[in-house]
Coordinates of C-alpha atoms in Angstrom, one line a residue:
Chain L
M14 CA 2.9 23.1 -29.7
T15 CA 1.9 23.4 -26.0
H16 CA -0.5 20.3 -24.2
K17 CA -3.6 21.3 -23.1
F18 CA -3.2 20.8 -19.4
G19 CA -5.0 21.5 -16.4
I20 CA -5.4 20.4 -12.6
A21 CA -8.0 19.6 -9.9
I22 CA -7.8 19.2 -6.4
H23 CA -10.6 16.9 -3.7
G24 CA -10.7 18.3 0.1
G25 CA -12.5 14.8 1.1
A26 CA -16.0 12.9 0.5
G27 CA -19.0 11.9 2.6
T28 CA -22.1 13.1 3.9
I29 CA -21.4 16.8 3.6
L30 CA -25.9 18.0 3.7
R31 CA -26.7 21.0 2.8
S32 CA -28.1 21.7 5.5
S33 CA -25.1 20.8 8.0
L34 CA -23.6 23.8 6.2
T35 CA -24.1 27.4 6.6
P36 CA -24.1 30.0 4.0
E37 CA -20.9 31.3 6.0
R38 CA -19.5 28.1 6.0
E39 CA -19.9 26.9 2.9
K40 CA -18.0 30.0 1.4
L41 CA -14.9 29.8 4.2
Y42 CA -15.1 25.6 2.2
K43 CA -15.1 27.3 -1.5
D44 CA -12.6 29.9 -0.9
A45 CA -10.3 27.5 0.2
L46 CA -10.5 25.3 -2.5
H47 CA -10.5 28.3 -4.5
T48 CA -7.8 29.7 -3.4
A49 CA -5.5 25.8 -3.2
L50 CA -6.8 25.8 -7.1
T51 CA -5.5 28.9 -7.9
A52 CA -2.7 28.5 -6.7
G53 CA -2.0 24.8 -8.2
Y54 CA -3.3 26.5 -11.2
S55 CA -0.7 29.2 -12.0
V56 CA 1.9 26.6 -11.9
L57 CA 1.0 25.4 -14.1
T58 CA 0.8 28.2 -16.5
A59 CA 3.5 29.4 -15.5
G60 CA 4.7 26.2 -17.3
G61 CA 6.0 24.7 -13.8
S62 CA 5.7 20.4 -14.1
S63 CA 2.3 18.8 -12.7
L64 CA 4.8 17.5 -9.8
D65 CA 4.9 21.1 -8.6
A66 CA 1.0 21.9 -9.2
V67 CA 0.1 19.3 -6.9
E68 CA 2.3 19.6 -4.1
T69 CA 1.2 23.8 -3.9
A70 CA -2.4 22.3 -4.2
I71 CA -2.2 20.0 -1.6
R72 CA -0.5 22.6 0.4
S73 CA -2.6 24.6 0.7
L74 CA -5.2 22.3 1.6
E75 CA -2.6 21.2 4.4
D76 CA -2.5 24.5 5.9
C77 CA -6.4 25.1 5.9
P78 CA -7.5 23.9 9.0
L79 CA -11.0 23.4 7.5
F80 CA -9.8 20.2 6.2
N81 CA -8.7 16.8 7.3
A82 CA -5.4 16.8 6.6
G83 CA -2.2 18.7 8.1
R84 CA -2.9 21.4 10.3
G85 CA -6.8 20.1 10.5
A86 CA -5.6 16.7 11.1
V87 CA -8.0 15.1 12.9
F88 CA -7.6 12.8 16.4
N89 CA -6.7 9.7 16.5
S90 CA -8.5 7.1 19.6
A91 CA -5.0 7.7 21.8
G92 CA -6.0 12.0 21.2
K93 CA -2.8 12.1 18.6
H94 CA -2.3 13.0 15.0
E95 CA -1.2 10.7 12.3
M96 CA -0.9 11.8 8.7
D97 CA -0.8 9.6 5.6
A98 CA 0.0 11.0 2.3
S99 CA 1.9 9.6 -0.7
I100 CA 2.5 10.9 -4.2
M101 CA 3.5 10.2 -8.1
F102 CA 5.1 11.0 -10.9
G103 CA 3.3 9.4 -14.2
K104 CA 6.3 10.5 -16.1
N105 CA 8.9 7.6 -14.8
L106 CA 5.8 6.2 -12.1
G107 CA 8.2 7.5 -9.7
A108 CA 6.0 7.5 -6.1
G109 CA 7.0 8.4 -2.6
A110 CA 4.7 7.6 0.7
V111 CA 4.6 8.7 4.4
G112 CA 2.1 7.3 7.5
L113 CA 1.9 7.5 10.9
I114 CA 3.4 10.8 11.1
N115 CA 3.1 14.2 13.4
N116 CA 4.3 17.2 13.9
V117 CA 5.5 17.7 9.7
K118 CA 3.8 20.5 8.9
N119 CA 3.6 19.7 5.3
P120 CA 3.4 15.3 4.9
I121 CA 2.9 15.3 1.0
A122 CA 5.8 17.8 0.8
L123 CA 7.6 14.8 3.0
A124 CA 6.4 11.8 0.9
R125 CA 7.8 13.8 -2.3
K126 CA 11.4 13.7 -0.8
I127 CA 11.3 10.6 0.4
M128 CA 10.3 10.2 -3.6
E129 CA 13.3 12.6 -5.3
N130 CA 15.3 11.7 -2.5
T131 CA 16.1 8.5 -0.7
S132 CA 16.1 4.5 -2.5
H133 CA 12.8 4.3 -0.9
V134 CA 8.7 4.4 -1.4
F135 CA 7.4 3.8 1.6
V136 CA 8.5 5.1 4.8
C137 CA 6.2 5.4 8.4
G138 CA 6.4 6.5 12.1
E139 CA 9.4 7.7 13.6
G140 CA 11.8 7.2 10.5
A141 CA 10.0 9.2 8.6
E142 CA 9.6 12.3 11.3
E143 CA 13.3 11.5 10.4
Y144 CA 14.0 11.9 7.3
A145 CA 11.6 15.7 7.4
K146 CA 14.3 16.7 10.1
A147 CA 17.1 15.5 8.1
F148 CA 16.1 17.4 5.1
G149 CA 15.5 20.3 7.0
L150 CA 11.6 20.1 6.5
E151 CA 9.5 22.6 8.8
M152 CA 8.0 21.1 12.1
A153 CA 5.3 22.1 13.8
D154 CA 5.0 21.5 17.0
D155 CA 1.6 19.4 18.2
A156 CA 0.0 23.4 19.3
Y157 CA 0.0 24.1 15.5
F158 CA -2.2 21.0 14.4
Y159 CA -4.4 22.0 17.8
D160 CA -8.1 22.9 16.2
E161 CA -11.1 23.4 18.9
F162 CA -13.8 21.7 16.5
R163 CA -12.0 19.2 15.7
Y164 CA -10.9 18.1 19.2
Q165 CA -14.2 17.9 20.0
Q166 CA -15.6 15.9 17.8
W167 CA -12.9 13.4 18.8
Q168 CA -14.1 13.9 22.5
Q169 CA -17.5 12.8 21.1
S170 CA -16.7 10.2 18.8
H171 CA -13.9 8.6 21.9
I172 CA -17.3 8.6 24.1
A173 CA -19.0 7.3 21.6
G174 CA -17.0 4.4 20.1
G175 CA -16.2 3.1 23.3
A176 CA -12.5 2.3 24.7
F177 CA -10.0 1.3 22.2
L178 CA -10.2 -2.7 22.2
D179 CA -13.7 -3.6 22.4
H180 CA -14.7 -6.9 21.8
N181 CA -15.3 -7.7 18.3
L182 CA -13.0 -4.8 17.8
Q183 CA -15.1 -3.9 14.6
S184 CA -17.4 -0.9 16.1
A185 CA -15.7 1.4 17.7
N186 CA -15.2 3.9 14.8
A187 CA -18.8 3.0 13.8
S188 CA -20.1 6.5 14.5
D189 CA -17.3 8.1 12.2
E190 CA -17.2 5.6 9.7
K191 CA -18.9 8.2 7.0
K192 CA -16.1 11.3 7.6
F193 CA -13.9 11.3 5.1
G194 CA -11.4 14.5 4.7
T195 CA -8.3 13.6 3.3
V196 CA -7.0 16.4 0.2
G197 CA -5.6 15.5 -3.1
A198 CA -4.9 17.1 -6.2
V199 CA -4.1 15.9 -9.7
A200 CA -2.5 18.0 -12.6
L201 CA -1.3 17.1 -16.4
D202 CA 1.3 19.8 -16.9
K203 CA 2.3 21.7 -20.4
D204 CA 5.2 18.8 -21.5
G205 CA 2.0 16.2 -20.9
N206 CA 3.6 14.7 -17.5
L207 CA 0.5 13.7 -14.8
A208 CA 1.1 13.7 -11.1
A209 CA -1.1 12.9 -7.9
G210 CA -1.5 13.4 -4.6
T211 CA -3.2 12.8 -1.5
S212 CA -2.9 13.5 2.3
T213 CA -4.9 12.7 4.8
G214 CA -5.0 12.7 8.9
G215 CA -6.9 9.4 8.7
M216 CA -10.6 8.5 10.8
T217 CA -11.4 10.3 13.7
N218 CA -10.4 8.4 16.5
K219 CA -9.2 5.9 13.8
N220 CA -6.8 3.2 16.3
P221 CA -3.1 3.8 16.2
G222 CA -0.8 2.2 12.8
R223 CA -4.0 1.9 10.9
L224 CA -2.9 3.8 7.6
G225 CA -6.2 4.4 4.6
D226 CA -6.0 4.4 1.0
S227 CA -4.0 7.8 1.0
A228 CA -0.7 6.5 1.9
V229 CA -1.0 3.1 -0.3
I230 CA 0.4 3.8 -3.8
G231 CA -1.8 1.9 -6.7
A232 CA -5.0 2.6 -3.8
G233 CA -5.2 6.2 -3.1
T234 CA -3.0 8.1 -5.2
Y235 CA -1.6 6.7 -9.1
A236 CA -0.2 8.2 -11.6
N237 CA 1.1 6.7 -15.4
N238 CA 1.4 9.0 -18.1
N239 CA -0.1 6.3 -20.3
T240 CA -3.1 6.6 -18.4
C241 CA -4.3 9.0 -16.2
A242 CA -3.5 10.6 -12.4
I243 CA -6.1 9.7 -9.6
S244 CA -6.6 10.6 -5.8
C245 CA -8.7 9.4 -3.9
T246 CA -11.1 9.7 -1.1
G247 CA -13.2 6.9 0.9
H248 CA -13.7 4.7 3.1
G249 CA -10.0 4.0 3.1
E250 CA -10.1 0.2 3.8
L251 CA -12.4 -0.1 0.6
F252 CA -9.8 1.8 -1.2
I253 CA -7.3 -0.5 -0.7
R254 CA -9.0 -4.2 -1.3
A255 CA -10.2 -2.4 -4.8
V256 CA -6.9 -0.8 -5.7
V257 CA -9.1 1.7 -7.0
G258 CA -6.0 4.3 -8.8
H259 CA -4.4 1.8 -10.3
D260 CA -7.8 0.1 -11.3
V261 CA -9.4 2.9 -13.3
S262 CA -5.8 3.5 -15.0
A263 CA -5.4 -0.3 -16.2
L264 CA -9.4 -0.1 -17.3
I265 CA -7.7 2.5 -19.6
E266 CA -5.0 1.3 -20.6
Y267 CA -5.8 -2.4 -20.9
K268 CA -9.7 -2.1 -21.6
N269 CA -9.9 0.8 -23.6
L270 CA -12.3 2.6 -21.6
S271 CA -12.2 6.1 -21.9
L272 CA -11.7 7.9 -18.6
A273 CA -15.3 9.2 -17.9
E274 CA -15.7 5.9 -18.5
A275 CA -13.2 4.2 -15.7
C276 CA -14.2 6.1 -12.9
H277 CA -17.9 5.3 -13.6
E278 CA -17.0 1.9 -13.4
V279 CA -15.1 1.8 -10.2
V280 CA -17.0 4.4 -8.2
M281 CA -20.4 4.2 -9.0
K282 CA -20.1 0.5 -9.8
K283 CA -17.3 -2.0 -8.2
L284 CA -16.9 0.3 -5.1
V285 CA -20.9 0.9 -4.5
Q286 CA -20.9 -3.0 -4.9
I287 CA -18.2 -3.4 -1.6
E288 CA -19.9 -0.4 0.1
G289 CA -17.0 2.0 -0.5
E290 CA -18.3 4.8 -0.2
G291 CA -16.3 8.0 -1.3
G292 CA -14.5 9.6 -4.6
L293 CA -11.8 10.8 -6.6
I294 CA -10.5 12.9 -9.0
A295 CA -9.4 12.1 -12.4
I296 CA -6.9 13.8 -15.6
D297 CA -5.9 12.0 -18.4
K298 CA -3.0 12.5 -20.5
H299 CA -5.4 14.3 -22.4
G300 CA -6.4 16.9 -20.2
N301 CA -9.9 15.4 -19.5
I302 CA -10.6 15.7 -15.7
E303 CA -13.9 13.6 -13.8
L304 CA -14.7 14.2 -10.6
P305 CA -17.1 11.1 -9.4
F306 CA -18.0 10.2 -6.1
N307 CA -20.9 7.8 -5.2
S308 CA -21.7 10.1 -1.1
E309 CA -23.6 12.6 -1.2
G310 CA -21.1 14.8 -1.4
M311 CA -17.5 16.2 -2.1
Y312 CA -15.5 18.9 -1.9
R313 CA -13.9 19.6 -5.5
A314 CA -12.6 21.9 -7.6
M315 CA -11.1 22.2 -11.4
K316 CA -9.5 24.5 -13.4
S317 CA -8.1 23.3 -17.2
S318 CA -6.5 25.1 -20.4
D319 CA -9.6 25.2 -22.5
G320 CA -11.1 27.6 -19.7
R321 CA -13.3 25.7 -17.7
E322 CA -13.6 26.2 -14.1
V323 CA -16.0 24.3 -11.3
V324 CA -15.7 24.6 -7.5
A325 CA -18.3 22.5 -5.5
I326 CA -19.3 20.3 -3.0
Y327 CA -22.8 18.8 -3.2
K328 CA -24.2 16.6 -5.6
Chain V
M13 CA -17.6 -31.6 -9.7
T14 CA -14.2 -30.6 -7.6
H15 CA -12.3 -28.0 -8.9
K16 CA -8.4 -28.8 -9.7
F17 CA -6.3 -27.7 -6.5
G18 CA -2.7 -26.0 -5.8
I19 CA -0.7 -24.6 -4.2
A20 CA 2.6 -22.2 -4.9
I21 CA 5.1 -21.0 -2.6
H22 CA 8.3 -18.7 -2.8
G23 CA 11.0 -18.1 0.1
G24 CA 12.9 -15.0 -1.5
A25 CA 14.8 -14.3 -4.2
G26 CA 17.6 -13.0 -5.3
T27 CA 21.3 -13.3 -6.2
I28 CA 21.5 -17.1 -5.6
L29 CA 24.0 -18.6 -7.3
R30 CA 24.7 -22.2 -7.0
S31 CA 27.8 -21.6 -6.1
S32 CA 27.2 -19.5 -2.9
L33 CA 25.3 -22.4 -1.6
T34 CA 26.9 -26.2 -0.1
P35 CA 24.8 -28.8 -0.9
E36 CA 24.2 -29.1 2.5
R37 CA 22.4 -25.2 2.7
E38 CA 20.7 -26.5 -0.7
K39 CA 19.0 -29.5 0.6
L40 CA 18.4 -27.4 4.1
Y41 CA 16.0 -25.5 1.5
K42 CA 14.7 -27.4 -0.2
D43 CA 13.6 -29.5 2.8
A44 CA 12.2 -26.8 4.3
L45 CA 10.0 -25.5 1.4
H46 CA 8.8 -29.1 0.9
T47 CA 7.4 -28.7 4.4
A48 CA 5.6 -25.4 4.0
L49 CA 4.5 -27.2 0.4
T50 CA 3.1 -30.3 1.9
A51 CA 1.4 -28.6 4.6
G52 CA -0.6 -26.1 3.2
Y53 CA -0.7 -28.6 0.5
S54 CA -3.0 -31.1 3.0
V55 CA -4.9 -28.4 4.1
L56 CA -6.2 -28.4 0.3
T57 CA -6.5 -32.2 -0.1
A58 CA -9.1 -32.1 3.1
G59 CA -11.1 -29.5 1.7
G60 CA -9.6 -26.7 3.3
S61 CA -9.6 -23.2 2.4
S62 CA -7.5 -21.6 0.0
L63 CA -6.7 -18.9 2.7
D64 CA -6.0 -21.6 5.2
A65 CA -3.5 -23.2 3.1
V66 CA -2.0 -20.1 2.2
E67 CA -1.8 -19.2 6.4
T68 CA -0.3 -22.9 7.2
A69 CA 2.2 -22.8 4.3
I70 CA 4.0 -19.5 5.2
R71 CA 3.3 -20.1 9.0
S72 CA 5.5 -22.7 8.3
L73 CA 8.1 -20.7 6.1
E74 CA 8.0 -18.0 8.8
D75 CA 8.9 -20.7 12.0
C76 CA 12.5 -22.1 10.1
P77 CA 15.3 -19.5 10.4
L78 CA 16.3 -20.2 7.3
F79 CA 14.1 -17.8 5.4
N80 CA 13.9 -13.5 6.1
A81 CA 10.4 -14.0 7.1
G82 CA 9.7 -14.1 11.1
R83 CA 12.1 -16.2 13.3
G84 CA 14.8 -15.2 10.4
A85 CA 13.5 -11.3 10.5
V86 CA 16.3 -9.4 9.0
F87 CA 18.0 -7.1 11.3
N88 CA 17.3 -3.1 10.4
S89 CA 19.8 -0.2 10.8
A90 CA 18.6 0.5 13.8
G91 CA 19.6 -3.7 15.1
K92 CA 14.9 -4.6 15.3
H93 CA 13.2 -6.6 13.8
E94 CA 10.1 -5.0 11.8
M95 CA 8.2 -7.5 10.4
D96 CA 5.4 -7.3 7.6
A97 CA 2.8 -9.4 6.3
S98 CA -0.5 -9.8 4.6
I99 CA -3.1 -12.0 3.5
M100 CA -5.9 -11.7 0.5
F101 CA -9.2 -13.3 -0.2
G102 CA -9.8 -13.8 -3.7
K103 CA -14.2 -14.3 -3.2
N104 CA -14.8 -10.9 -1.6
L105 CA -11.2 -9.3 -1.3
G106 CA -10.7 -8.9 1.8
A107 CA -7.5 -8.4 3.0
G108 CA -5.3 -7.5 5.8
A109 CA -2.0 -6.4 6.2
V110 CA 0.3 -5.6 9.4
G111 CA 3.9 -3.0 8.9
L112 CA 6.5 -3.1 10.9
I113 CA 5.8 -5.1 14.1
N114 CA 8.2 -7.0 16.7
N115 CA 7.5 -9.6 18.8
V116 CA 4.5 -10.9 16.9
K117 CA 5.7 -15.4 16.3
N118 CA 3.4 -15.4 13.0
P119 CA 3.1 -11.8 11.5
I120 CA 0.4 -13.6 8.9
A121 CA -1.5 -14.5 11.7
L122 CA -1.8 -11.0 12.2
A123 CA -3.0 -10.0 9.2
R124 CA -5.2 -12.4 8.9
K125 CA -7.4 -11.2 12.2
I126 CA -6.8 -8.1 10.8
M127 CA -9.1 -9.3 7.5
E128 CA -11.1 -10.9 10.0
N129 CA -11.8 -9.5 12.9
T130 CA -10.7 -5.8 12.8
S131 CA -12.7 -3.2 10.4
H132 CA -9.5 -2.0 9.4
V133 CA -7.1 -3.3 6.6
F134 CA -3.8 -1.9 7.3
V135 CA -1.9 -0.9 10.7
C136 CA 1.4 -0.6 11.6
G137 CA 4.0 -0.9 14.3
E138 CA 2.6 -0.7 18.3
G139 CA -1.0 -0.4 17.2
A140 CA 0.0 -3.7 15.0
E141 CA 0.8 -5.1 18.2
E142 CA -1.8 -4.5 20.1
Y143 CA -4.2 -6.1 18.0
A144 CA -2.1 -9.7 18.3
K145 CA -2.2 -9.5 22.1
A146 CA -5.5 -8.7 22.3
F147 CA -6.1 -11.3 19.7
G148 CA -3.9 -14.0 22.0
L149 CA -1.4 -14.6 19.3
E150 CA 1.4 -15.9 20.2
M151 CA 4.0 -13.3 21.2
A152 CA 7.8 -14.0 20.9
D153 CA 10.6 -12.6 23.0
D154 CA 14.0 -10.8 20.8
A155 CA 15.6 -13.8 21.6
Y156 CA 13.0 -16.0 19.5
F157 CA 14.0 -13.8 16.6
Y158 CA 17.6 -13.8 16.5
D159 CA 20.6 -15.8 14.3
E160 CA 24.0 -15.5 14.3
F161 CA 24.1 -15.6 10.3
R162 CA 21.2 -12.3 10.6
Y163 CA 22.8 -10.7 13.1
Q164 CA 26.6 -11.4 11.6
Q165 CA 25.1 -9.6 7.6
W166 CA 24.0 -6.8 9.9
Q167 CA 26.6 -6.1 11.2
Q168 CA 28.6 -6.2 8.2
S169 CA 26.0 -4.4 6.1
H170 CA 26.0 -1.4 8.9
I171 CA 29.9 -1.2 8.9
A172 CA 29.5 -1.2 4.7
G173 CA 26.5 0.9 4.7
G174 CA 27.2 4.0 6.4
A175 CA 25.2 6.1 8.8
F176 CA 21.7 6.1 9.2
L177 CA 21.4 9.3 7.5
D178 CA 24.3 9.9 5.1
H179 CA 23.8 12.3 2.4
N180 CA 22.3 11.0 -0.9
L181 CA 20.4 9.1 1.9
Q182 CA 20.6 6.8 -1.4
S183 CA 23.0 4.4 -1.4
A184 CA 23.2 3.4 2.9
N185 CA 21.4 -0.5 1.2
A186 CA 23.4 -0.4 -1.7
S187 CA 25.2 -3.5 -0.9
D188 CA 21.8 -5.5 0.6
E189 CA 19.7 -4.9 -2.4
K190 CA 20.1 -8.0 -3.5
K191 CA 19.1 -10.0 -1.4
F192 CA 15.0 -10.6 -1.1
G193 CA 14.0 -13.0 1.5
T194 CA 10.4 -13.0 1.7
V195 CA 8.4 -15.9 2.1
G196 CA 4.9 -16.0 0.3
A197 CA 2.0 -18.5 -0.5
V198 CA -0.6 -18.6 -3.0
A199 CA -3.8 -21.5 -3.3
L200 CA -6.8 -21.8 -5.0
D201 CA -8.4 -24.7 -3.0
K202 CA -11.2 -27.2 -4.3
D203 CA -14.3 -25.3 -4.0
G204 CA -13.0 -22.5 -6.7
N205 CA -11.7 -20.0 -3.7
L206 CA -8.1 -18.2 -4.2
A207 CA -6.0 -16.7 -1.7
A208 CA -3.0 -15.4 -1.5
G209 CA -0.5 -14.1 1.1
T210 CA 3.1 -12.4 2.2
S211 CA 5.6 -12.0 5.2
T212 CA 8.9 -10.7 5.1
G213 CA 11.5 -9.6 7.5
G214 CA 12.4 -6.2 5.0
M215 CA 15.6 -5.4 3.2
T216 CA 18.7 -5.8 5.5
N217 CA 20.2 -2.5 8.2
K218 CA 16.7 -1.1 6.2
N219 CA 15.9 2.8 7.9
P220 CA 13.0 2.2 10.5
G221 CA 9.8 2.5 9.2
R222 CA 10.5 1.6 5.3
L223 CA 7.6 -0.4 4.1
G224 CA 7.8 -2.8 1.0
D225 CA 5.4 -4.3 -0.6
S226 CA 4.8 -6.9 1.0
A227 CA 2.9 -4.6 3.5
V228 CA 0.9 -3.5 0.3
I229 CA -2.1 -5.1 -1.0
G230 CA -2.4 -4.5 -4.2
A231 CA 1.5 -4.4 -5.2
G232 CA 3.1 -7.8 -2.9
T233 CA 0.0 -9.6 -2.6
Y234 CA -3.3 -10.2 -4.4
A235 CA -5.9 -12.0 -5.0
N236 CA -9.5 -12.1 -6.8
N237 CA -12.0 -15.2 -7.7
N238 CA -12.0 -13.9 -11.3
T239 CA -8.4 -14.2 -11.9
C240 CA -5.5 -15.0 -10.2
A241 CA -3.8 -14.9 -6.9
I242 CA -0.2 -13.4 -6.2
S243 CA 2.7 -12.8 -4.1
C244 CA 5.7 -11.3 -5.0
T245 CA 9.3 -10.9 -3.9
G246 CA 12.5 -8.5 -4.9
H247 CA 13.3 -5.3 -4.3
G248 CA 9.9 -3.6 -3.3
E249 CA 10.1 -0.3 -4.0
L250 CA 9.9 -1.1 -7.8
F251 CA 7.0 -3.8 -7.4
I252 CA 4.9 -0.6 -5.2
R253 CA 5.8 1.5 -8.6
A254 CA 4.6 -1.5 -10.7
V255 CA 1.3 -2.4 -8.5
V256 CA 2.7 -5.5 -9.4
G257 CA -0.1 -7.7 -8.2
H258 CA -3.3 -5.9 -9.1
D259 CA -1.5 -5.2 -12.6
V260 CA -0.9 -8.9 -13.4
S261 CA -4.7 -9.3 -12.3
A262 CA -5.7 -6.8 -14.6
L263 CA -3.9 -7.8 -17.5
I264 CA -6.5 -11.0 -17.2
E265 CA -9.4 -9.1 -16.8
Y266 CA -9.1 -6.3 -19.0
K267 CA -7.0 -7.7 -22.0
N268 CA -7.9 -11.0 -21.8
L269 CA -4.4 -13.0 -21.1
S270 CA -3.4 -15.7 -20.2
L271 CA -2.2 -16.4 -16.4
A272 CA 1.0 -16.9 -18.3
E273 CA 1.7 -14.5 -20.6
A274 CA 0.7 -11.2 -18.2
C275 CA 3.1 -12.7 -15.3
H276 CA 5.6 -12.9 -18.7
E277 CA 4.9 -9.0 -19.6
V278 CA 4.3 -7.8 -15.8
V279 CA 7.9 -10.0 -14.7
M280 CA 10.3 -10.0 -17.8
K281 CA 9.0 -7.0 -19.5
K282 CA 7.9 -4.2 -17.5
L283 CA 9.2 -4.8 -14.0
V284 CA 12.6 -5.2 -15.8
Q285 CA 12.4 -1.9 -17.6
I286 CA 12.3 0.0 -14.5
E287 CA 15.1 -2.7 -12.7
G288 CA 12.9 -4.0 -10.8
E289 CA 14.7 -7.5 -9.9
G290 CA 12.5 -10.4 -8.3
G291 CA 9.7 -12.6 -9.1
L292 CA 6.7 -13.7 -7.7
I293 CA 4.2 -17.1 -7.4
A294 CA 0.7 -17.0 -9.4
I295 CA -2.2 -19.4 -9.6
D296 CA -5.0 -18.1 -11.2
K297 CA -8.7 -19.4 -11.0
H298 CA -8.4 -22.5 -13.5
G299 CA -5.5 -23.7 -11.0
N300 CA -2.8 -22.9 -13.9
I301 CA 0.3 -22.5 -12.0
E302 CA 3.1 -20.0 -12.7
L303 CA 6.5 -18.9 -11.2
P304 CA 8.3 -16.5 -12.8
F305 CA 11.7 -14.4 -11.6
N306 CA 14.0 -11.7 -12.9
S307 CA 17.0 -12.2 -11.1
E308 CA 19.4 -15.1 -10.6
G309 CA 17.5 -17.6 -8.8
M310 CA 14.3 -18.2 -6.7
Y311 CA 13.4 -20.5 -3.6
R312 CA 9.9 -21.8 -4.8
A313 CA 7.8 -25.0 -5.2
M314 CA 4.3 -25.9 -6.7
K315 CA 2.1 -28.9 -5.7
S316 CA -1.1 -29.1 -7.7
S317 CA -4.5 -32.3 -7.8
D318 CA -2.6 -32.8 -11.7
G319 CA 0.0 -34.5 -9.7
R320 CA 2.5 -31.9 -10.6
E321 CA 5.0 -31.1 -8.4
V322 CA 8.0 -28.2 -8.6
V323 CA 10.6 -27.5 -5.5
A324 CA 13.6 -25.7 -7.6
I325 CA 16.0 -22.4 -6.8
Y326 CA 17.8 -22.1 -9.6
K327 CA 16.8 -20.9 -13.4

């Protein structure tokens, strides 16, 4: 018997209003989501693993300059890119995460190498880049990551946000806290194995060294064959404090909630209570898929073996 | 009515055999644990917050060269110190974490500043050190962190472990995987607020950039007034994958386990299944304290307002 299988992806959540996207730009985003979705789903159809499907879909989103991950990563307050990514396999609770990396073309591929080929789970900065080179992963120079739109966005934010260390150190990013451009994917394969992955360029004009939930196993990324696979996007600090990915899983495993109930509890109640804006994508071991968000919009798509397919942006 | 209150601390778990410690050295460790315990407990007796008690106890352990945190931090494979710390307050789920920092005398104090005085939760490397300087925290030069024993330990490990990047990248730290010298504290104050904190120098001869669970909210550190406060010590990679801190909390909140049952389930069953050696300290909202570990020993101590006091090392 073949299991039901499926995949869901996201390209970030936040204040995405219909009025702010031209029809042409909306089509660009939807086409990019569809391309990544199809690439990941094809892996599953061919009998590939959920890990391969997740990595394939995220690579496609990382290679697209529209999303804040890989090629389209935003600039931090120092005018540099610092990218984070993580991946987890539900079969054995294997996990890999990287943070604050530069010049690695596909951060999700490095996270997977950390998981599969080292004794570590979480490696940051130059140490992680050394691994990327040692593993022969494709590197890319700064020009590859340069995007005129992101640069202008950073310049505006940098001017509006003031100096790196101001008096209370709180408001530097205030003008940009509503821009969450993470990407992610979750999948269930024909063998019944779940996987999840997330990749991001972080917040525009963020301080150097800041990590969000995308690099944190249990928060932005979690997968467990007993329950579900989760990838988050939103205000990372709140998602870390709420341990979002593992909380959804625990509500299913320990409180017997359905995937839909667990997602609703975490995204629409617990996160809202602490003003944690954003959303997540989730698939459970039965192949159910949820795409909840408490923000204005979330770039999202899903496709499952029962014939359902969604590509959407707004509520 | 005054709540029951209490504190527990640890100074690391691992292969600590009675035969490997002279009576003199055992006394040194127990005295240091007692000093930190008393310092933290005094804060609680005076009506101070659990956060202050946790920070006070951990600062004491960080200032002691016997433990692998702060002054006694081990050397990484590059012969440098890279310290991680995190803190969480159960009242509001506030959290702060720092990773891969040098020359900050008390990493736990920086984690708390990140929590209380910035919009971030998790900051690593030089970006975190910039915060330490901006906040006026006490810095210390390399000589402060130099310890002849740690240096010899690193030299032996460095020689035994071979080059930084060997063929499979897996075995470099094999000879040192049983040395877990993290420190941590958990407390419940008279107001019924829980807090947890953890601080570490990581694994001897670890690769640069490697983070363990001590920097990861939800894994090495977690506090929630609905349930309990947890600080872990052990093989960090496994503790991250098991999301240990939040898992203990979720078993109490969603499955109605007692603190003792939840700790047993996670430390003695789930972690053992994935060969996750180590332990944790835990206090729940009722003031119950547990100090479970699945390794040979764990430097540990606890004191509560009902008169119980423990300072112990072996099983």
